[in-house]
Coordinates of C-alpha atoms in Angstrom, one line a residue:
M1500 CA -128.8 -92.8 85.9
L1501 CA -125.9 -94.9 87.5
V1502 CA -122.9 -93.8 88.1
S1503 CA -120.9 -93.4 84.9
C1504 CA -117.3 -95.4 84.4
Y1505 CA -115.7 -92.0 84.0
S1506 CA -116.7 -90.9 87.1
M1507 CA -116.0 -93.9 89.0
C1508 CA -112.8 -94.0 87.3
L1509 CA -112.0 -90.2 88.5
F1510 CA -111.9 -91.7 92.5
W1511 CA -108.2 -93.0 91.3
L1512 CA -106.7 -91.2 88.5
Q1513 CA -107.8 -88.8 85.5
G1514 CA -107.1 -88.8 81.6
D1515 CA -103.5 -89.6 81.1
E1516 CA -102.5 -90.1 84.5
L1517 CA -104.6 -93.2 84.7
M1518 CA -102.8 -94.5 81.8
S1519 CA -99.1 -93.7 83.2
T1520 CA -99.9 -95.3 86.6
N1521 CA -101.6 -98.4 84.7
E1522 CA -98.2 -98.7 83.1
R1523 CA -96.5 -98.7 86.0
L1524 CA -98.7 -101.2 88.0
A1525 CA -98.6 -103.6 85.0
S1526 CA -94.9 -104.0 85.3
Y1527 CA -95.3 -106.3 88.6
D1528 CA -93.4 -109.2 89.0
D1529 CA -95.6 -113.0 88.5
E1530 CA -95.7 -113.5 91.9
E1531 CA -97.3 -110.5 93.1
E1532 CA -99.5 -110.5 89.6
S1533 CA -101.1 -113.7 90.4
S1534 CA -101.7 -112.8 94.3
S1535 CA -103.3 -109.8 92.8
L1536 CA -106.3 -111.7 91.5
K1537 CA -108.4 -111.6 94.3
P1538 CA -111.2 -108.8 94.5
T1539 CA -109.3 -106.0 96.3
A1540 CA -106.6 -105.6 93.9
E1541 CA -104.9 -102.8 92.6
V1542 CA -105.7 -100.4 89.5
S1543 CA -106.2 -102.1 86.7
T1544 CA -103.9 -102.5 84.2
S1545 CA -105.5 -102.2 80.8
N1546 CA -107.5 -99.4 79.1
P1547 CA -111.2 -99.9 79.9
K1548 CA -112.3 -99.9 76.3
S1549 CA -109.8 -102.7 75.3
K1550 CA -110.7 -104.5 78.4
K1551 CA -114.4 -104.7 77.4
K1552 CA -114.1 -105.4 73.7
K1553 CA -111.3 -108.5 75.1
K1554 CA -114.4 -110.0 77.2
K1555 CA -117.3 -109.0 75.3
K1556 CA -117.1 -112.4 73.3
N1557 CA -117.2 -114.4 76.3
K1558 CA -119.8 -112.6 78.3
D1559 CA -122.0 -112.1 75.5
S1560 CA -124.3 -115.0 76.6
A1561 CA -124.5 -113.8 80.3
V1562 CA -125.0 -109.9 79.5
A1563 CA -128.2 -110.7 77.5
N1564 CA -129.8 -111.8 80.1
K1565 CA -129.0 -108.7 82.5
T1566 CA -130.4 -105.6 82.8
G1567 CA -129.4 -102.3 81.5
E1568 CA -128.6 -102.0 85.0
D1569 CA -126.7 -104.7 85.9
K1570 CA -124.2 -104.1 82.8
E1571 CA -123.6 -100.7 84.1
L1572 CA -122.6 -101.8 87.6
D1573 CA -120.3 -105.1 86.0
L1574 CA -118.3 -102.1 84.5
I1575 CA -117.9 -99.8 87.5
L1576 CA -116.7 -102.7 88.9
E1577 CA -114.1 -103.7 85.8
N1578 CA -112.9 -100.3 86.0
L1579 CA -112.2 -100.0 89.4
S1580 CA -109.9 -103.3 88.7
L1581 CA -112.0 -105.7 90.7
N1582 CA -110.8 -108.2 88.1
V1583 CA -107.0 -108.1 87.3
N1584 CA -104.8 -109.8 84.8
S1585 CA -104.2 -108.1 81.6
S1586 CA -100.0 -107.8 82.0
A1587 CA -100.1 -110.4 78.9
E1588 CA -101.0 -107.4 76.6
Q1589 CA -97.9 -105.5 77.1
P1590 CA -95.0 -105.7 75.1
V1591 CA -92.7 -105.1 77.6
S1592 CA -90.3 -108.0 79.2
T1593 CA -91.2 -109.5 82.3
K1594 CA -87.4 -108.8 83.3
D1595 CA -87.3 -105.0 82.1
K1596 CA -91.0 -104.6 84.0
N1597 CA -89.6 -106.6 87.4
K1598 CA -86.6 -103.9 87.3
S1599 CA -88.6 -101.4 86.4
V1600 CA -91.0 -101.6 89.9
K1601 CA -88.2 -102.8 92.0
Q1602 CA -86.5 -99.3 91.2
Q1603 CA -89.5 -97.6 91.6
A1604 CA -90.6 -99.1 94.9
A1605 CA -87.2 -98.7 96.5
S1606 CA -87.0 -94.8 95.2
I1607 CA -90.0 -93.6 96.8
L1608 CA -89.2 -95.2 99.9
Q1609 CA -85.5 -94.2 100.2
V1610 CA -84.7 -92.6 103.5
D1611 CA -83.2 -89.2 104.1
P1612 CA -80.6 -90.0 107.0
K1613 CA -80.7 -85.9 107.3
C1614 CA -84.6 -86.3 108.0
L1615 CA -83.9 -89.0 110.8
N1616 CA -81.8 -87.1 113.0
A1617 CA -84.8 -85.3 115.6
E1618 CA -82.3 -82.4 116.4
N1619 CA -82.4 -81.6 112.9
E1620 CA -85.4 -80.8 112.3
L1621 CA -86.3 -79.3 115.8
R1622 CA -83.5 -76.8 114.4
R1623 CA -85.3 -75.9 111.2
I1624 CA -88.6 -75.2 113.2
F1625 CA -87.1 -73.2 115.9
G1626 CA -84.2 -72.1 115.1
S1627 CA -80.3 -73.3 116.1
K1628 CA -80.4 -70.2 119.0
V1629 CA -83.4 -71.7 120.5
V1630 CA -82.5 -75.5 120.3
K1631 CA -79.1 -74.7 121.9
S1632 CA -80.2 -72.7 124.4
F1633 CA -82.7 -75.7 125.7
V1634 CA -79.7 -77.9 125.6
S1635 CA -77.7 -75.5 127.6
S1636 CA -80.2 -75.1 130.2
N1637 CA -80.8 -79.2 130.7
Q1638 CA -76.9 -79.3 131.3
V1639 CA -77.3 -76.5 133.7
G1640 CA -79.6 -78.4 135.6
S1641 CA -78.3 -81.6 135.3
S1642 CA -74.9 -80.1 136.8
R1643 CA -76.4 -78.8 139.9
Q1644 CA -77.4 -82.2 140.8
M1645 CA -74.0 -83.9 140.1
R1646 CA -72.5 -81.7 142.8
G1647 CA -70.5 -83.9 145.2
V1648 CA -70.9 -86.7 142.2
R1649 CA -68.4 -87.9 140.2
G1650 CA -69.3 -88.2 136.6
R1651 CA -69.7 -91.6 134.5
V1652 CA -67.0 -92.9 132.2
H1653 CA -67.5 -91.7 128.8
Y1654 CA -67.0 -94.3 126.0
N1655 CA -66.2 -93.4 121.9
L1656 CA -69.2 -94.8 120.7
K1657 CA -69.9 -96.0 117.4
K1658 CA -72.1 -93.6 115.2
S1659 CA -75.5 -94.4 114.1
V1660 CA -78.2 -93.2 111.6
L1661 CA -81.1 -94.3 113.3
V1662 CA -80.5 -92.1 117.0
T1663 CA -78.1 -90.2 118.7
P1664 CA -75.8 -92.4 121.5
S1665 CA -75.4 -90.5 124.7
D1666 CA -71.9 -90.1 125.8
S1667 CA -73.2 -91.7 128.8
W1668 CA -74.1 -95.1 127.1
L1669 CA -72.1 -98.3 127.4
R1670 CA -70.3 -99.7 124.1
C1671 CA -72.4 -102.5 122.4
D1672 CA -70.8 -106.1 122.4
D1673 CA -71.0 -108.4 119.7
S1674 CA -74.0 -110.9 121.6
L1675 CA -76.1 -109.8 118.9
S1676 CA -75.5 -109.6 115.2
M1677 CA -76.8 -110.0 111.8
Q1678 CA -77.1 -112.6 109.3
F1679 CA -77.2 -112.4 105.6
L1680 CA -80.0 -114.7 104.2
E1681 CA -80.4 -114.6 100.3
I1682 CA -81.0 -112.1 97.5
K1683 CA -84.7 -112.7 95.9
N1684 CA -86.0 -110.5 93.4
G1685 CA -83.5 -107.8 93.8
Y1686 CA -84.0 -107.8 97.2
N1687 CA -81.5 -108.3 99.8
Y1688 CA -82.9 -110.4 103.0
F1689 CA -81.0 -110.6 106.4
R1690 CA -81.9 -111.4 110.0
Y1691 CA -80.6 -111.2 113.4
V1692 CA -78.7 -113.6 115.1
H1693 CA -78.4 -114.1 119.0
S1694 CA -74.9 -115.4 120.4
P1695 CA -75.1 -118.2 123.4
S1696 CA -74.6 -115.0 126.1
Y1697 CA -77.7 -113.3 124.6
S1698 CA -79.5 -116.5 124.3
Q1699 CA -78.9 -117.6 127.9
S1700 CA -80.4 -113.3 129.3
Q1701 CA -83.4 -113.9 126.4
R1702 CA -84.4 -117.1 128.3
A1703 CA -84.0 -115.2 131.8
F1704 CA -86.3 -112.4 129.9
E1705 CA -89.0 -114.8 129.3
A1706 CA -89.0 -116.7 132.6
A1707 CA -89.4 -113.2 134.3
K1708 CA -92.0 -112.1 131.8
A1709 CA -93.9 -115.5 132.2
I1710 CA -94.7 -114.2 136.3
N1711 CA -95.0 -110.6 135.5
D1712 CA -91.6 -109.8 137.1
I1713 CA -90.6 -106.1 136.1
N1714 CA -87.7 -106.6 138.5
G1715 CA -86.3 -109.4 137.3
I1716 CA -86.3 -107.6 133.5
A1717 CA -84.9 -104.8 135.3
S1718 CA -82.1 -107.2 136.5
I1719 CA -81.3 -108.7 133.1
L1720 CA -80.5 -104.9 132.0
Q1721 CA -78.2 -104.2 134.8
H1722 CA -75.7 -107.2 133.4
H1723 CA -76.8 -106.8 129.6
P1724 CA -77.8 -103.3 129.3
Y1725 CA -78.5 -104.0 125.7
H1726 CA -81.0 -106.5 125.7
I1727 CA -83.6 -105.9 123.3
D1728 CA -86.5 -107.3 124.8
S1729 CA -85.9 -106.0 128.2
L1730 CA -85.1 -102.6 126.9
L1731 CA -88.4 -102.6 125.1
T1732 CA -90.7 -104.0 127.7
M1733 CA -88.9 -101.4 130.3
A1734 CA -90.0 -98.6 127.4
E1735 CA -93.6 -99.5 128.3
Y1736 CA -93.3 -99.6 131.9
F1737 CA -91.8 -96.5 131.9
A1738 CA -94.7 -94.9 129.5
V1739 CA -97.3 -96.6 131.8
L1740 CA -95.9 -94.9 134.8
G1741 CA -95.9 -91.4 132.8
E1742 CA -91.9 -91.5 132.3
Q1743 CA -92.1 -90.7 128.6
Q1744 CA -88.6 -89.4 128.4
M1745 CA -87.0 -92.7 130.0
S1746 CA -89.3 -94.4 127.8
A1747 CA -88.2 -92.9 124.9
D1748 CA -84.5 -93.4 126.0
A1749 CA -85.0 -97.0 126.4
I1750 CA -86.3 -96.9 123.3
A1751 CA -83.5 -95.1 121.8
R1752 CA -80.6 -97.5 123.4
C1753 CA -82.8 -100.7 121.6
L1754 CA -82.8 -99.2 118.2
Y1755 CA -78.9 -98.0 119.1
A1756 CA -77.9 -101.7 119.8
L1757 CA -79.7 -103.3 116.7
E1758 CA -78.1 -100.4 114.5
C1759 CA -74.8 -101.6 115.9
A1760 CA -75.5 -105.4 114.9
W1761 CA -76.1 -104.5 111.1
H1762 CA -74.8 -106.7 108.7
P1763 CA -72.1 -104.8 106.3
M1764 CA -74.7 -105.2 103.4
F1765 CA -77.3 -104.4 105.7
N1766 CA -78.2 -100.5 103.9
P1767 CA -82.0 -100.0 104.8
L1768 CA -82.0 -96.4 103.9
Q1769 CA -81.9 -97.3 100.3
G1770 CA -85.2 -99.2 100.3
N1771 CA -83.5 -103.2 99.0
C1772 CA -83.2 -104.8 102.5
R1773 CA -85.6 -106.4 103.9
L1774 CA -85.9 -108.1 107.2
K1775 CA -89.1 -110.4 107.2
F1776 CA -91.4 -110.4 110.3
K1777 CA -92.0 -113.9 110.4
H1778 CA -88.3 -114.6 112.2
D1779 CA -88.7 -114.2 115.7
T1780 CA -85.1 -112.5 116.0
N1781 CA -86.4 -109.5 113.7
K1782 CA -89.9 -109.0 115.4
P1783 CA -87.9 -106.4 118.1
I1784 CA -86.8 -104.0 115.5
F1785 CA -90.4 -103.3 114.1
T1786 CA -91.8 -102.7 117.7
A1787 CA -88.9 -100.4 118.4
L1788 CA -89.2 -98.7 115.1
F1789 CA -93.2 -98.3 115.5
T1790 CA -92.8 -96.9 119.0
H1791 CA -89.9 -94.3 118.3
M1792 CA -92.1 -92.8 115.1
K1793 CA -94.8 -92.2 117.6
N1794 CA -92.2 -90.5 120.2
L1795 CA -91.0 -87.9 117.4
D1796 CA -94.3 -87.5 116.5
R1797 CA -95.6 -86.6 119.7
R1798 CA -92.2 -84.1 120.2
G1799 CA -93.7 -82.5 116.6
C1800 CA -90.6 -84.0 114.5
H1801 CA -93.3 -85.3 111.9
R1802 CA -90.5 -85.3 109.0
S1803 CA -88.3 -87.4 111.1
A1804 CA -91.5 -89.8 111.9
L1805 CA -92.4 -89.5 108.4
E1806 CA -88.6 -91.3 107.4
V1807 CA -88.7 -93.6 110.3
C1808 CA -92.2 -95.0 108.9
K1809 CA -90.7 -95.3 105.6
L1810 CA -87.7 -97.5 106.8
L1811 CA -90.4 -99.5 108.8
L1812 CA -92.4 -100.1 105.5
S1813 CA -89.8 -100.9 103.3
L1814 CA -88.3 -103.6 105.8
D1815 CA -91.3 -105.9 105.3
S1816 CA -93.9 -105.6 102.5
D1817 CA -96.0 -107.5 104.4
D1818 CA -96.5 -104.4 106.9
P1819 CA -97.0 -106.2 110.1
M1820 CA -97.1 -102.7 112.4
G1821 CA -99.8 -101.3 109.6
A1822 CA -97.2 -98.5 108.8
I1823 CA -99.2 -97.7 105.5
F1824 CA -102.3 -96.5 107.8
C1825 CA -100.2 -93.8 109.2
I1826 CA -97.6 -92.9 106.5
D1827 CA -100.1 -90.4 104.8
Y1828 CA -100.7 -88.7 108.1
F1829 CA -97.0 -87.6 108.8
A1830 CA -96.7 -86.6 104.9
L1831 CA -99.5 -84.3 105.5
R1832 CA -98.0 -83.0 109.0
A1833 CA -94.8 -82.7 107.1
E1834 CA -96.2 -80.8 103.9
E1835 CA -95.0 -83.3 101.6
Y1836 CA -97.8 -83.4 99.3
A1837 CA -96.3 -84.0 96.2
W1838 CA -94.4 -86.8 97.6
L1839 CA -97.5 -88.1 99.1
E1840 CA -99.4 -88.3 95.6
K1841 CA -96.0 -89.8 94.4
F1842 CA -96.1 -92.5 96.5
S1843 CA -99.9 -93.6 96.3
E1844 CA -99.0 -93.9 92.5
E1845 CA -95.8 -96.1 92.9
Y1846 CA -96.4 -97.8 96.3
K1847 CA -96.5 -101.9 95.2
S1848 CA -99.3 -103.5 97.1
D1849 CA -101.6 -106.2 96.4
N1850 CA -104.4 -104.2 97.4
S1851 CA -105.2 -100.7 96.1
I1852 CA -104.0 -98.1 98.6
W1853 CA -106.6 -96.1 97.2
L1854 CA -109.4 -98.3 98.9
F1855 CA -108.1 -97.6 102.2
P1856 CA -110.2 -94.8 104.1
N1857 CA -106.9 -93.0 105.1
F1858 CA -105.6 -92.4 102.0
S1859 CA -109.5 -91.7 100.1
Y1860 CA -109.6 -88.5 102.4
S1861 CA -105.6 -87.9 102.8
L1862 CA -105.3 -87.6 99.0
A1863 CA -108.6 -85.4 98.8
I1864 CA -106.6 -83.0 101.4
C1865 CA -103.6 -83.2 99.5
R1866 CA -104.9 -82.2 96.4
F1867 CA -106.5 -79.6 98.3
Y1868 CA -103.0 -77.8 99.5
L1869 CA -101.4 -78.6 96.0
E1870 CA -104.3 -76.4 94.1
R1871 CA -103.5 -73.9 96.6
E1872 CA -99.8 -74.0 95.8
A1873 CA -100.8 -74.3 91.8
C1874 CA -103.1 -70.9 92.3
K1875 CA -100.2 -69.0 93.7
D1876 CA -98.0 -70.2 90.7
D1877 CA -100.7 -69.7 88.3
C1878 CA -100.2 -73.6 86.9
M1879 CA -103.4 -75.1 88.0
D1880 CA -103.3 -79.1 86.4
A1881 CA -107.0 -79.4 84.2
E1882 CA -106.4 -83.3 84.0
K1883 CA -106.5 -83.9 87.6
A1884 CA -109.6 -84.7 89.6
S1885 CA -110.6 -81.7 91.8
S1886 CA -110.0 -81.8 96.2
S1887 CA -113.9 -81.8 96.2
D1888 CA -114.5 -84.4 93.6
L1889 CA -112.0 -86.6 95.6
M1890 CA -113.5 -85.6 98.8
K1891 CA -116.7 -86.6 97.6
Q1892 CA -116.0 -90.2 96.4
A1893 CA -114.0 -90.8 99.6
L1894 CA -117.5 -89.7 101.5
M1895 CA -119.3 -92.2 99.0
L1896 CA -116.7 -95.3 99.5
H1897 CA -116.4 -94.4 103.2
P1898 CA -119.6 -92.6 104.4
S1899 CA -119.2 -93.7 108.5
V1900 CA -116.0 -91.6 108.7
I1901 CA -117.7 -88.2 108.9
K1902 CA -119.9 -89.0 111.9
K1903 CA -116.8 -90.3 113.9
L1904 CA -115.2 -87.3 112.7
V1905 CA -117.8 -84.8 114.0
A1906 CA -117.9 -86.8 117.7
K1907 CA -114.0 -87.0 118.0
V1908 CA -112.7 -83.9 116.8
P1909 CA -115.4 -82.5 117.8
L1910 CA -117.2 -80.5 115.2
K1911 CA -120.2 -79.0 117.2
D1912 CA -121.5 -76.5 114.0
R1913 CA -125.3 -76.4 113.0
T1914 CA -124.4 -77.8 109.5
W1915 CA -122.8 -81.1 110.8
T1916 CA -126.0 -81.5 112.4
D1917 CA -128.2 -81.2 109.6
I1918 CA -125.4 -83.2 107.3
L1919 CA -125.9 -86.4 110.1
K1920 CA -129.7 -86.0 109.5
H1921 CA -129.6 -87.4 106.1
A1922 CA -130.1 -91.5 106.0
F1923 CA -126.6 -91.8 104.3
F1924 CA -124.5 -90.0 107.0
W1925 CA -126.7 -91.5 110.2
S1926 CA -124.7 -94.3 111.2
D1927 CA -121.1 -94.8 112.3
Q1928 CA -120.7 -98.5 110.9
T1929 CA -120.6 -99.5 107.6
G1930 CA -121.4 -103.3 108.7
I1931 CA -118.2 -104.6 107.3
P1932 CA -115.7 -105.8 109.6
S1933 CA -112.5 -104.9 108.1
Q1934 CA -113.6 -101.4 106.6
D1935 CA -115.0 -100.2 110.3
H1936 CA -111.9 -100.8 111.6
L1937 CA -109.5 -99.3 109.3
I1938 CA -111.9 -96.4 109.8
N1939 CA -111.6 -96.3 113.5
I1940 CA -107.9 -96.3 113.0
Y1941 CA -108.1 -93.5 110.3
V1942 CA -110.3 -91.7 112.9
E1943 CA -107.8 -92.0 116.1
R1944 CA -104.8 -91.2 113.7
N1945 CA -106.0 -88.2 111.8
Y1946 CA -108.7 -86.5 113.7
L1947 CA -106.2 -83.7 115.0
I1948 CA -105.9 -82.5 111.0
W1949 CA -109.5 -81.9 110.6
R1950 CA -109.3 -79.4 113.3
L1951 CA -108.2 -77.1 110.6
P1952 CA -111.6 -74.5 110.0
D1953 CA -110.2 -74.6 105.7
L1954 CA -110.9 -78.7 105.7
Q1955 CA -113.7 -78.8 107.7
K1956 CA -114.9 -76.5 104.9
L1957 CA -114.1 -79.1 102.2
L1958 CA -115.5 -82.0 104.2
S1959 CA -119.0 -80.0 104.4
G1960 CA -119.3 -78.7 101.1
A1961 CA -118.3 -82.5 100.1
A1962 CA -120.9 -84.0 102.1
K1963 CA -123.6 -81.6 100.9
L1964 CA -122.7 -82.4 97.2
V1965 CA -123.0 -86.2 98.0
I1966 CA -126.6 -85.7 99.5
E1967 CA -127.9 -83.6 96.5
T1968 CA -126.4 -86.4 94.1
L1969 CA -128.1 -89.0 96.2
E1970 CA -131.6 -87.3 96.2
S1971 CA -131.2 -86.9 92.4
N1972 CA -130.2 -90.5 91.7
K1973 CA -130.7 -92.6 94.7
S1974 CA -129.6 -95.9 92.3
E1975 CA -126.2 -94.7 93.4
L1976 CA -126.3 -95.8 97.0
K1977 CA -126.8 -99.2 95.6
D1978 CA -123.3 -98.7 93.6
W1979 CA -121.5 -97.6 96.2
A1980 CA -122.7 -100.5 98.5
C1981 CA -121.5 -102.8 95.9
V1982 CA -118.6 -101.0 95.6
R1983 CA -117.5 -101.0 99.6
K1984 CA -118.3 -104.9 99.5
E1985 CA -116.2 -105.8 96.6
A1986 CA -113.3 -103.8 98.1
F1987 CA -113.6 -105.6 101.3
S1988 CA -114.8 -108.9 100.5
S1989 CA -114.0 -110.8 103.5
E1990 CA -116.5 -111.4 106.2
K1991 CA -114.1 -111.4 109.1
N1992 CA -111.8 -108.1 110.2
E1993 CA -108.7 -108.9 108.2
Y1994 CA -106.7 -106.1 110.0
G1995 CA -107.8 -107.2 113.8
H1996 CA -104.0 -107.5 114.6
L1997 CA -103.6 -103.8 114.5
L1998 CA -104.9 -102.2 117.7
V1999 CA -106.4 -99.0 117.2
S2000 CA -104.9 -97.7 120.2
E2001 CA -101.5 -98.6 118.9
F2002 CA -102.4 -95.5 116.4
S2003 CA -103.6 -93.1 119.4
D2004 CA -101.6 -90.0 120.8
S2005 CA -103.4 -90.2 124.1
L2006 CA -101.0 -91.3 126.6
S2007 CA -102.5 -93.2 129.6
S2008 CA -100.6 -93.9 133.1
I2009 CA -100.9 -95.9 135.9
P2010 CA -100.1 -94.8 139.5
R2011 CA -97.1 -96.6 141.0
E2012 CA -99.1 -98.5 143.6
N2013 CA -101.2 -100.1 141.2
L2014 CA -98.0 -101.8 139.6
Q2015 CA -97.1 -103.8 142.4
Q2016 CA -98.3 -106.9 141.0
F2017 CA -95.1 -106.6 138.1
M2018 CA -92.7 -106.4 140.7
G2019 CA -92.0 -110.0 141.1
V2020 CA -91.6 -112.8 143.9
P2021 CA -88.8 -112.1 145.9
R2022 CA -87.9 -115.5 145.4
M2023 CA -87.8 -115.1 141.9
M2024 CA -85.2 -112.3 142.4
E2025 CA -83.1 -114.1 144.3
G2026 CA -82.7 -116.7 141.4
M2027 CA -82.4 -113.6 139.0
Q2028 CA -79.5 -112.3 140.4
D2029 CA -77.8 -115.4 141.3
E2030 CA -74.2 -115.0 139.7
N2031 CA -74.0 -118.7 138.6
Q2032 CA -77.0 -117.7 136.0
F2033 CA -75.1 -115.1 134.6
A2034 CA -71.8 -116.7 134.7
N2035 CA -71.1 -116.0 130.9
L2036 CA -72.7 -112.5 130.4
P2037 CA -70.5 -109.2 130.6
G2038 CA -69.0 -108.6 133.8
N2039 CA -68.4 -112.1 135.2
G2040 CA -72.3 -112.2 136.3
H2041 CA -71.4 -109.6 139.5
A2042 CA -73.6 -106.5 139.7
P2043 CA -71.7 -103.4 139.9
R2044 CA -70.5 -102.6 143.4
G2045 CA -72.9 -100.4 145.2
V2046 CA -75.7 -101.8 143.8
A2047 CA -75.8 -105.4 144.4
N2048 CA -78.1 -105.5 147.5
R2049 CA -80.7 -102.9 146.2
N2050 CA -83.5 -102.7 144.5
A2051 CA -83.3 -103.9 140.7
L2052 CA -85.5 -101.7 139.2
A2053 CA -84.6 -98.6 141.5
V2054 CA -81.1 -99.2 140.4
L2055 CA -82.5 -99.2 136.3
F2056 CA -84.3 -96.1 137.0
E2057 CA -81.5 -94.2 138.3
S2058 CA -79.0 -95.9 135.5
M2059 CA -81.7 -94.1 132.9
L2060 CA -80.2 -90.7 134.7
P2061 CA -76.8 -89.1 133.1
W2062 CA -76.1 -87.6 136.4
V2063 CA -76.2 -90.7 138.4
T2064 CA -73.4 -92.8 139.1
Y2065 CA -72.8 -95.6 141.6
E2066 CA -69.8 -95.5 144.5
D2067 CA -67.8 -97.3 146.4
G2068 CA -65.1 -95.6 147.0
V2069 CA -64.1 -93.4 150.8
D2070 CA -65.7 -90.0 150.7
G2071 CA -67.6 -90.6 147.6
E2072 CA -64.9 -91.2 145.2
P2073 CA -65.7 -94.0 143.1
D2074 CA -63.8 -97.1 142.9
D2075 CA -61.5 -97.1 139.9
N2076 CA -61.2 -100.7 139.7
Q2077 CA -65.0 -100.7 138.9
H2078 CA -64.0 -98.4 135.9
D2079 CA -61.6 -100.4 134.8
D2080 CA -63.9 -103.4 134.9
H2081 CA -66.5 -101.4 132.7
R2082 CA -64.1 -100.8 130.3
Q2083 CA -62.6 -104.1 130.0
D2084 CA -66.2 -105.3 129.5
N2085 CA -67.2 -103.2 126.7
Q2086 CA -63.9 -103.2 124.7

């Protein structure tokens, strides 16, 4: 017998839970409802029984020519909401529906500013004494290197929520600002704006970038220390050199400058502000937040990374960075299981996130841990699908995941060898470009989770159940193949712009001698340091005294270190006029 409609719907929601989600999804605004008519749409917005009655008259002639197997397959696809548009049956007004959905979408992506601070999370993990001791030891090491060197000028920097500015940083100028564009569908839209001086630096950056001149980019930062694209480029360069701390510091400076430019009405932590990626001036904040999120993850600050991921996802519903494909990972690592289930039900998307490989497997894991907590509290929810059922259905929808996990984790037990012998799990490709690409992203991002023995047991048990089911009812193999084809109907890879390497934790570095090709041409460097080119930049276009005749990249390396200063006075004493110039430039 084919898979029943009930068992297939169990993949998404159970019983009354299905109806409650249907009601929420039915409240999408008109624009999103029209876009959701394509095959990969969200969960059905009507009762399957009433939907069947409604379409019965129109389908009588067609259904009469179909076999019983085809009829049942159509019901499967209908119940997976591959045809959607029943919002007219709902008595709620469009205005009320739009308001309800916006409130839900905004609330689920609200960011906790306390959790954005990585230091707070480190204190929760290790305790305040350990963190304080670590900071003190670093300060002692720095003070030793400061012997004979006069400290830098300290400024009263503006407080920020994204990062904590260092005392050694300069003040931000007003060359970067933000413009309010419009209010649309209850969201405030903004765009970053460049001043004439910033635009001049941007042109210099593009010229240096065109010839891979990293020294030219470093020279820009000497004169304009908060030029965003230059900071992002140097962060990437430091990461390639293996200087991860300097790379993270460059990203932090970048985020600080971007936040200092925020419009008074721009409050992204509430989830109701938008920065569309289509505007070129908005693109750097997406890159900076995504890189910052990965840096937090490498430090073990998964809750902070989750909050940054929520912020990144809320800025543009089109999700240009693919934050939706790693938000489940950070939620699991931060043990935010209840939030993840709520997010999967309430997040507004033109595709059902339940169809994505990462959510198919992560929600099964999420239910596994929630079941454990429920057992302790003796409050099991019988209406919800079990973790075993959800894992089984994830394997039926994305079978190639298991072979990739066995190779990546790796899983060397003989149990996995026996499982992979079955024809259903033998291949590591589905033949559907979009699905295969998302599976590669999922395995690269989430494979560490599968090193836990309990989850390996859950996965192997579900795989054995799949094998037993297919041996007793081979028709299900065809049914699930049809579901995959409908869920990922495009013949092209719709997610090819998301690089698998961007979701990896691995750090690759290149020896410094292999980067000589990026050091720039001497003539280009002379042009970049021409004071006439930077006549309108802070500091009147002159490099600080004591660094004008030095390699720009070497100076930039030193400037990232808080204990280094540049001296031009007698007997190692800095020139006070130089400090005065810095104060004036940054006021």
